[in-house]
Short mmCIF file of C-alpha atoms in Angstrom, two decimals:
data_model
loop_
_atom_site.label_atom_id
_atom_site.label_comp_id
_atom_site.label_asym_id
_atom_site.label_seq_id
_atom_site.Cartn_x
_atom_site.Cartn_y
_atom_site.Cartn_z
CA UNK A 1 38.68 16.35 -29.36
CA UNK A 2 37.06 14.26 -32.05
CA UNK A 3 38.40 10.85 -30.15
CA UNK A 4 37.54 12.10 -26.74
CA UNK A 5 33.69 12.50 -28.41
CA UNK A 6 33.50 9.56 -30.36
CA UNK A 7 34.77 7.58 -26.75
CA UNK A 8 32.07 9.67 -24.83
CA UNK A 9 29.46 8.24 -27.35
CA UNK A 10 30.95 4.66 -27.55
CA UNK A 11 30.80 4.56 -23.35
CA UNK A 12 27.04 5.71 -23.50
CA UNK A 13 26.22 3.43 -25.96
CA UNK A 14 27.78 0.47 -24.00
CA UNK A 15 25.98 1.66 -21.35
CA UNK A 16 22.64 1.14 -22.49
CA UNK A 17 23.62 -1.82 -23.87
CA UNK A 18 24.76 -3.24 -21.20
CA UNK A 19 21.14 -2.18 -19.26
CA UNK A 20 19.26 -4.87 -18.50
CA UNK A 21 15.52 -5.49 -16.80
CA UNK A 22 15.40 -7.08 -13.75
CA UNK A 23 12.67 -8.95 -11.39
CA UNK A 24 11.99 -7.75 -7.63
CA UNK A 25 10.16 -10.16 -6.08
CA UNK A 26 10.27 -10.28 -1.78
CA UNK A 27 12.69 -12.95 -0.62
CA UNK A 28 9.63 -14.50 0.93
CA UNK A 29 6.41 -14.90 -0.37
CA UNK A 30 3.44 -15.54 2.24
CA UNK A 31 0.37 -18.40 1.57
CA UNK A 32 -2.81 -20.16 3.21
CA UNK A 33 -4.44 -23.65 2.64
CA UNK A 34 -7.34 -22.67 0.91
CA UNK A 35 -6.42 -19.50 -1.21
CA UNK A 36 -4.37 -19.42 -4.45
CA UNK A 37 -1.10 -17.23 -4.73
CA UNK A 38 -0.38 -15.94 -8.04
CA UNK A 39 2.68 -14.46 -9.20
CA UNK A 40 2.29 -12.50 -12.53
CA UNK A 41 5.24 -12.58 -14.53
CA UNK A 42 5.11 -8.91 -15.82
CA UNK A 43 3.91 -7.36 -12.81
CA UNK A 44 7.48 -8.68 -11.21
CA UNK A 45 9.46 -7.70 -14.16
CA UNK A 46 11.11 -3.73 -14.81
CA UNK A 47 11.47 -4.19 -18.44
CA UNK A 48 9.40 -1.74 -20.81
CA UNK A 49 8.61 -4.52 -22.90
CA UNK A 50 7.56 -7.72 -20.99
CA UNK A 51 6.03 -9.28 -23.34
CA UNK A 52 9.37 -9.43 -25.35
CA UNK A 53 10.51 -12.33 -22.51
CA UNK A 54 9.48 -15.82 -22.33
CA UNK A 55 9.14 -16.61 -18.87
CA UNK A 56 9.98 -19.90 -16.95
CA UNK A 57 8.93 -20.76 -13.08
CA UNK A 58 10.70 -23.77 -11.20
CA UNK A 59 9.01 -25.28 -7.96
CA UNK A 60 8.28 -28.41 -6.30
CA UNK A 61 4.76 -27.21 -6.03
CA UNK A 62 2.40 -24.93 -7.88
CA UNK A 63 2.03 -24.81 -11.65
CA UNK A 64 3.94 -22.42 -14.29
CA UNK A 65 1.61 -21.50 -17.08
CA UNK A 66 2.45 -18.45 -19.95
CA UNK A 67 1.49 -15.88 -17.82
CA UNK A 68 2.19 -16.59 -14.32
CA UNK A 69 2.97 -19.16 -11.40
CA UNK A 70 -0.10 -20.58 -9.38
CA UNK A 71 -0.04 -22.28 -6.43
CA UNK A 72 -3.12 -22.89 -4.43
CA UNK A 73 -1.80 -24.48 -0.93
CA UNK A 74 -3.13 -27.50 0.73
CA UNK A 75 -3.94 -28.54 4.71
CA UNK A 76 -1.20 -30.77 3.96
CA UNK A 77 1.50 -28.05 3.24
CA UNK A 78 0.55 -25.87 6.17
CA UNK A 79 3.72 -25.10 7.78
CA UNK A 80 5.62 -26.05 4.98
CA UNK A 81 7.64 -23.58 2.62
CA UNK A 82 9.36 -24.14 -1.22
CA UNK A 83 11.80 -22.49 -3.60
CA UNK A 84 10.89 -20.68 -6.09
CA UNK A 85 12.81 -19.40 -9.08
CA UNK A 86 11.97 -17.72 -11.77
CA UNK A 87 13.82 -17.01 -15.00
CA UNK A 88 13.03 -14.92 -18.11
CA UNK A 89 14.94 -15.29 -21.58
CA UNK A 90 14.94 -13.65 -24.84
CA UNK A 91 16.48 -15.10 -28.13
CA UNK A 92 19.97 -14.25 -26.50
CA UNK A 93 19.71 -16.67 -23.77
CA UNK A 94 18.96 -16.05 -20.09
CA UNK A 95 18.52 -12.26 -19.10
CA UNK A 96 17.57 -12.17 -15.18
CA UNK A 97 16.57 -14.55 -12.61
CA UNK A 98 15.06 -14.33 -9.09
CA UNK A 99 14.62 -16.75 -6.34
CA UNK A 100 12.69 -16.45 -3.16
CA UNK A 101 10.88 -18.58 -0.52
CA UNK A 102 7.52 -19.52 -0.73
CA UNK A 103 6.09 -20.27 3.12
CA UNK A 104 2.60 -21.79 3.98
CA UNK A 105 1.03 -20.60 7.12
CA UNK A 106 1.27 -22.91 9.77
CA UNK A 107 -2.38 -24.29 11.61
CA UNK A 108 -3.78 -22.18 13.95
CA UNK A 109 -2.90 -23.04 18.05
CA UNK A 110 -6.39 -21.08 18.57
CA UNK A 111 -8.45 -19.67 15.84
CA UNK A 112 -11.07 -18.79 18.09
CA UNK A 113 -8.64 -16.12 19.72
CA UNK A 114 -9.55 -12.89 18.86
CA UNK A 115 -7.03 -10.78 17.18
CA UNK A 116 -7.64 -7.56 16.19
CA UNK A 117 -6.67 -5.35 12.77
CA UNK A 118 -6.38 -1.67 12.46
CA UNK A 119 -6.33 -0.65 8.86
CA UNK A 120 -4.42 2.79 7.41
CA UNK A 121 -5.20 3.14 3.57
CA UNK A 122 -6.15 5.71 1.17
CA UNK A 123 -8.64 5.12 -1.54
CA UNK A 124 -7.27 1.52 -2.92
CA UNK A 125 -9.79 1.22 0.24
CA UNK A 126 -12.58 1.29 -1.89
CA UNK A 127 -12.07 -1.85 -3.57
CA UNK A 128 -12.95 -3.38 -0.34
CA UNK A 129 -10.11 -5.72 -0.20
CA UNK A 130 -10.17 -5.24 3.47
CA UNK A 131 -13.67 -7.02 3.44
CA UNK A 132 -12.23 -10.00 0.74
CA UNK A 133 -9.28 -10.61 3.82
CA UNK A 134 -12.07 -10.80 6.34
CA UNK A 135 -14.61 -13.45 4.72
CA UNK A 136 -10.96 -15.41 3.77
CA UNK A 137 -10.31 -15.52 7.17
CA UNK A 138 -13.37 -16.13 8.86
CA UNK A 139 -13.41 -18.99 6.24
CA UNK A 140 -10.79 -20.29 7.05
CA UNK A 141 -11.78 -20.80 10.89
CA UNK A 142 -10.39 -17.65 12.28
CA UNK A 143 -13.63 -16.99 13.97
CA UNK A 144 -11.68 -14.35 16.00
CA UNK A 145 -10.16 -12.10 13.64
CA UNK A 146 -11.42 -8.77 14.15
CA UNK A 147 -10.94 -5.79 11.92
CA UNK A 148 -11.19 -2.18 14.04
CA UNK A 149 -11.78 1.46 12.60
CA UNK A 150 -13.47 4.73 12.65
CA UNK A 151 -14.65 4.46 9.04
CA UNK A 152 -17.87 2.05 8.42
CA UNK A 153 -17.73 -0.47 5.29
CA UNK A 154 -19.63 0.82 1.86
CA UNK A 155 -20.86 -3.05 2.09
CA UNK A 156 -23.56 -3.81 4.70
CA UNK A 157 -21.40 -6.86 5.44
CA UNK A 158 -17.92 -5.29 5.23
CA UNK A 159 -15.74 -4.52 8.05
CA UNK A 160 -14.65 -1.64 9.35
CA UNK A 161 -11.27 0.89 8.89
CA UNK A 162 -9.08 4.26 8.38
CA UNK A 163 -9.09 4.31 4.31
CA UNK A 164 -9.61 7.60 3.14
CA UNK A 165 -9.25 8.99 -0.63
CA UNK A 166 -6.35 10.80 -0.89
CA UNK A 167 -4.16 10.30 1.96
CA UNK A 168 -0.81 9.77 2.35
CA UNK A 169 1.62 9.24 5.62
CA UNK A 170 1.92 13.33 6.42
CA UNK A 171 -1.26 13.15 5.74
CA UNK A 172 -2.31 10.72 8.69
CA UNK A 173 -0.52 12.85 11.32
CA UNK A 174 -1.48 16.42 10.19
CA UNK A 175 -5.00 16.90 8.39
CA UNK A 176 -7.87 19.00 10.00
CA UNK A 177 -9.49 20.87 7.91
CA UNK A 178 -12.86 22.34 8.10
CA UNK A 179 -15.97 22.69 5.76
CA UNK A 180 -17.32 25.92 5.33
CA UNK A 181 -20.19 25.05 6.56
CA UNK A 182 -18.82 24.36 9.90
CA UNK A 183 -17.39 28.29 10.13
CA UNK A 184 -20.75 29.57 8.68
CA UNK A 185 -22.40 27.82 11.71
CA UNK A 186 -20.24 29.05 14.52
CA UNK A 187 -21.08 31.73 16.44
CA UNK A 188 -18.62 32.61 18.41
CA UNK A 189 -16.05 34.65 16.43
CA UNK A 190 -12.59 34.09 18.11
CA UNK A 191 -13.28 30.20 17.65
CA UNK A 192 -14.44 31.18 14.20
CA UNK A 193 -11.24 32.74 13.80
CA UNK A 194 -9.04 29.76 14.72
CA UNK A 195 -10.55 27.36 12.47
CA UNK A 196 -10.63 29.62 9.53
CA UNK A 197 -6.62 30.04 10.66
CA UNK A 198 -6.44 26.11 9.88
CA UNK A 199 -6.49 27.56 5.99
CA UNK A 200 -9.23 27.41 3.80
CA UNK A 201 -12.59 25.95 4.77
CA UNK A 202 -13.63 22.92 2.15
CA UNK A 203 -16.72 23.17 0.06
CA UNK A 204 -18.68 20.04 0.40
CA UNK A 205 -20.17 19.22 -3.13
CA UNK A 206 -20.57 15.49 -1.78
CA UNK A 207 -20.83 13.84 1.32
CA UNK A 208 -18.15 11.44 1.27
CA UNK A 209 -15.90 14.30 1.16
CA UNK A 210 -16.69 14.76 5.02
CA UNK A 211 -15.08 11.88 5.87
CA UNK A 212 -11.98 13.54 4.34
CA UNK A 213 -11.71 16.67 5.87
CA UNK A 214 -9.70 15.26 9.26
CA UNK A 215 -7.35 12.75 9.72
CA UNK A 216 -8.89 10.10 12.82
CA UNK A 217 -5.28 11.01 14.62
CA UNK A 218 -5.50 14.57 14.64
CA UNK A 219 -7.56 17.07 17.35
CA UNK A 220 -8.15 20.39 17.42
CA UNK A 221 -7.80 22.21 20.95
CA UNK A 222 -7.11 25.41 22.36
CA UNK A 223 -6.25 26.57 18.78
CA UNK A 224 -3.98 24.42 17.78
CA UNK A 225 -3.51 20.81 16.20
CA UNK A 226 -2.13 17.56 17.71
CA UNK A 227 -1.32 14.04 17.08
CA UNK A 228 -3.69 11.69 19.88
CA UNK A 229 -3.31 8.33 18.99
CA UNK A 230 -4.96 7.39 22.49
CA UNK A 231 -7.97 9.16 21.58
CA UNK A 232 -8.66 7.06 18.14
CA UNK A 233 -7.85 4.09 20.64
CA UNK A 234 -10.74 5.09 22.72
CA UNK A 235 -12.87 5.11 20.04
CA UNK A 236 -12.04 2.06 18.14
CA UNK A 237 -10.78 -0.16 20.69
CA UNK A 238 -11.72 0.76 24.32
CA UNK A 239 -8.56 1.95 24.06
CA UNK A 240 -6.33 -1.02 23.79
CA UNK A 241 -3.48 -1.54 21.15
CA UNK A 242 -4.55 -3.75 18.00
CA UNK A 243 -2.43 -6.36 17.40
CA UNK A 244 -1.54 -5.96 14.04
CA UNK A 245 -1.15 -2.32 12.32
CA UNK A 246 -1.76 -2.82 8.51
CA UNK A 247 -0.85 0.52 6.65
CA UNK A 248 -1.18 0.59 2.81
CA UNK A 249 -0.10 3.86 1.67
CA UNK A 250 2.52 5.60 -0.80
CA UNK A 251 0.89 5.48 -4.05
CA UNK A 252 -0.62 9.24 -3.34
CA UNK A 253 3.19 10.07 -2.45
CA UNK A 254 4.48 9.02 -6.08
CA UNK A 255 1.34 9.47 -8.11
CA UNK A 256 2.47 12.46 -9.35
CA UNK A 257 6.58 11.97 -9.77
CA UNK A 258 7.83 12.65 -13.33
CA UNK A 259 11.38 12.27 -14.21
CA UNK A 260 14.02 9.38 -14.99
CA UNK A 261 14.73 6.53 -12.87
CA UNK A 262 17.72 7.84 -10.55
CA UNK A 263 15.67 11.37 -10.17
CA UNK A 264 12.77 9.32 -9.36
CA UNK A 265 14.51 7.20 -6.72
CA UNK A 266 16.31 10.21 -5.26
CA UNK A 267 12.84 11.57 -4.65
CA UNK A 268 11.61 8.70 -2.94
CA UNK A 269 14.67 7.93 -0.35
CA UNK A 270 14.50 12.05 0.36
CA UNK A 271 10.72 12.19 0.42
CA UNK A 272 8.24 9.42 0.44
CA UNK A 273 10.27 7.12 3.17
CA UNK A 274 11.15 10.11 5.52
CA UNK A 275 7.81 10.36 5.71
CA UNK A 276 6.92 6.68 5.88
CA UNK A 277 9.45 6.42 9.10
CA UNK A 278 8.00 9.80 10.83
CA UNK A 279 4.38 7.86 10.53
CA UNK A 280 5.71 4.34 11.51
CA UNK A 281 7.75 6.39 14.63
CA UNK A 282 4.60 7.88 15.94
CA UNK A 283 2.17 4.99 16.26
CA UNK A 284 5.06 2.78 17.93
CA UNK A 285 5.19 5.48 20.52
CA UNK A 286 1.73 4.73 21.36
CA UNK A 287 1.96 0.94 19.90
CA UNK A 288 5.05 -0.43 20.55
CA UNK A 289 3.45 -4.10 21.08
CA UNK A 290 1.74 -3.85 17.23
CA UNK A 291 2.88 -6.44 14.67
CA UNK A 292 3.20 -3.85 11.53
CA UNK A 293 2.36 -4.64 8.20
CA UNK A 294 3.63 -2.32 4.55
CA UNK A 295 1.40 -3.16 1.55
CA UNK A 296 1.68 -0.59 -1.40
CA UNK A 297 -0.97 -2.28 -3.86
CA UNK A 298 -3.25 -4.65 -2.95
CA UNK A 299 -5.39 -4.44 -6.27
CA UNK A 300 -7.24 -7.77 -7.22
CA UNK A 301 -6.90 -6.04 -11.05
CA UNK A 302 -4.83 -5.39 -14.26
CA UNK A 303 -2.85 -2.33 -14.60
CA UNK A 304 -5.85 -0.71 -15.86
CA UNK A 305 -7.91 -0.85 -12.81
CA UNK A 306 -5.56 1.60 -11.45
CA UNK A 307 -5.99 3.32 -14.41
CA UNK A 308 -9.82 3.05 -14.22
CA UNK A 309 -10.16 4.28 -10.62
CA UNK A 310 -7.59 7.04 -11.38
CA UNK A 311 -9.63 8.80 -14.01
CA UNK A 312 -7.00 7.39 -16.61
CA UNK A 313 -4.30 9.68 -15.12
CA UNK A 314 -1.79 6.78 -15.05
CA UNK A 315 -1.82 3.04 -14.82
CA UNK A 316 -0.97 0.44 -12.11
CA UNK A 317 1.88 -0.46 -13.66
CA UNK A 318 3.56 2.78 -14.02
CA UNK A 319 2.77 3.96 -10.61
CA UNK A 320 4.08 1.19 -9.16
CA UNK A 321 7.45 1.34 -11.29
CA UNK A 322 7.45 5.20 -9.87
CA UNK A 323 7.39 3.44 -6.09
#
């Protein structure tokens, strides 16, 4: 029994020995003449101690420097694309490697036409990176690029979207709740009596919370609620499809996950991307002709601004290592 112990041991020790960190990195990486693509070393790397690794970046173009790879593209690489590899070692020689494929966008056929952007986000919103894309695109000569949305910019000369504090992809197809308010000021009592049925009517401390309280693809009617993408059309864009469906969501959907790494990924194939199908599944049924974009973090910060916007709750870093 001893033996069969001491081997036990011996296997887990091997075992987490034999762990070791890794880089995820997209087999393609996306750039524009004009705007500089950076690719942070430790924000690509699952190690718990980053700053253990030296880290070095191969490329025909671009420049590797301590803490990252820059590359700011060129009118003459438009269209163009490089390999890129990146390696990370430790005093025992080479411990991971990744390699993926940088591509420059091509010129423009038209950048006059006008292509239009719908926008599903929760509250990385509020960093207006939404209104960063648009000035780098008009910039760049895309006079037609045209962001669409119910909710109006916090900047006078941002754009608008759907990025609301909280949400998540359930929550985009079934929030409508009511303030109480709203029941307090309607008098007649069986409608009264559905909303209140809806659950319990929000206190509104603040007035951003309005904004909140229903999702832009949910009605109310005849006492129940329903999904009317059409409807949001109507009201953003005359009713016509955008072209390209931008969602950046799932950080509310792991936010709160404790556990180890294979609980934690169980979690997420079982939870977080049934849900992200069911959402993507509903708007092609009323967008099938949408180009659709996934972005999970688009935070021009350090892991602390995460941290900083999340009342210190968690960082960046480790919600994105959740994801």
């Amino acid at each position: 029994m001893k033996k069969i112990g001491m081997c036990l041991m011996m296997v887990l020790v091997a075992g987490t020995a034999m762990a070791k960190p890794s880089f995820y990195l997209p087999e393609r990486l996306y750039a524009a003449p004009g705007l500089e693509l950076n690719v942070y070393f430790t924000s690509i790397f699952d190690s718990v101690v980053p700053q253990n690794y030296a880290y070095q970046a191969y490329c025909p173009k671009g420049r590797s420097e301590l803490r990252r790879w820059t590359f700011t593209p060129t009118a003459a690489d438009a269209g163009t694309s490089f390999e890129l590899v990146i390696n990370a070692w430790n005093d025992e020689g080479l411990a991971a490697a990744v390699t993926s494929v940088v591509e420059v966008a091509a010129a423009p056929r038209d950048a006059t036409r006008k292509v239009t952007l719908a926008l599903f986000g929760d509250s990385l919103t509020n960093s207006q990176f939404q209104d960063q894309i648009y000035r780098d695109m008009i910039a760049a000569g895309y006079s037609g690029y045209t962001p669409i949305g119910l909710r109006p910019s916090a900047r006078p000369d941002g754009v608008p979207h759907d990025g609301y504090g909280g949400y998540t992809f359930n929550t985009f197809l079934a929030r409508y709740t009511v303030s109480d308010e709203e029941v307090a000021n309607i008098q007649d009592a069986a409608e009264r009596e559905q909303l209140k049925a809806l659950g319990m009517p929000v206190k509104i401390i603040h007035d951003w919370q309005r904004a909140l309280l229903r999702s832009p693809l949910v009605k109310f009617e005849n006492g129940r609620k329903s999904v009317d993408i059409p409807r949001w059309l109507g009201k953003i864009n005359g009713g016509k499809t955008p072209d390209i469906v931008l969602v950046e969501l799932g950080v509310n959907s792991v936010f709160g996950l404790r556990g180890e790494i294979p609980e934690l990924r169980q979690r997420i194939r079982e939870g977080l991307l049934v849900e992200a199908d069911r959402f993507f599944r509903r708007l092609r049924q009323d967008m099938p002709d949408a180009v659709y974009l996934l972005c999970t973090l688009p935070v021009g910060a350090s892991q602390d601004g995460f941290a900083a916007r999340g009342n210190c709750k968690t960082s960046a870093k480790s919600c994105r290592t959740s994801a």
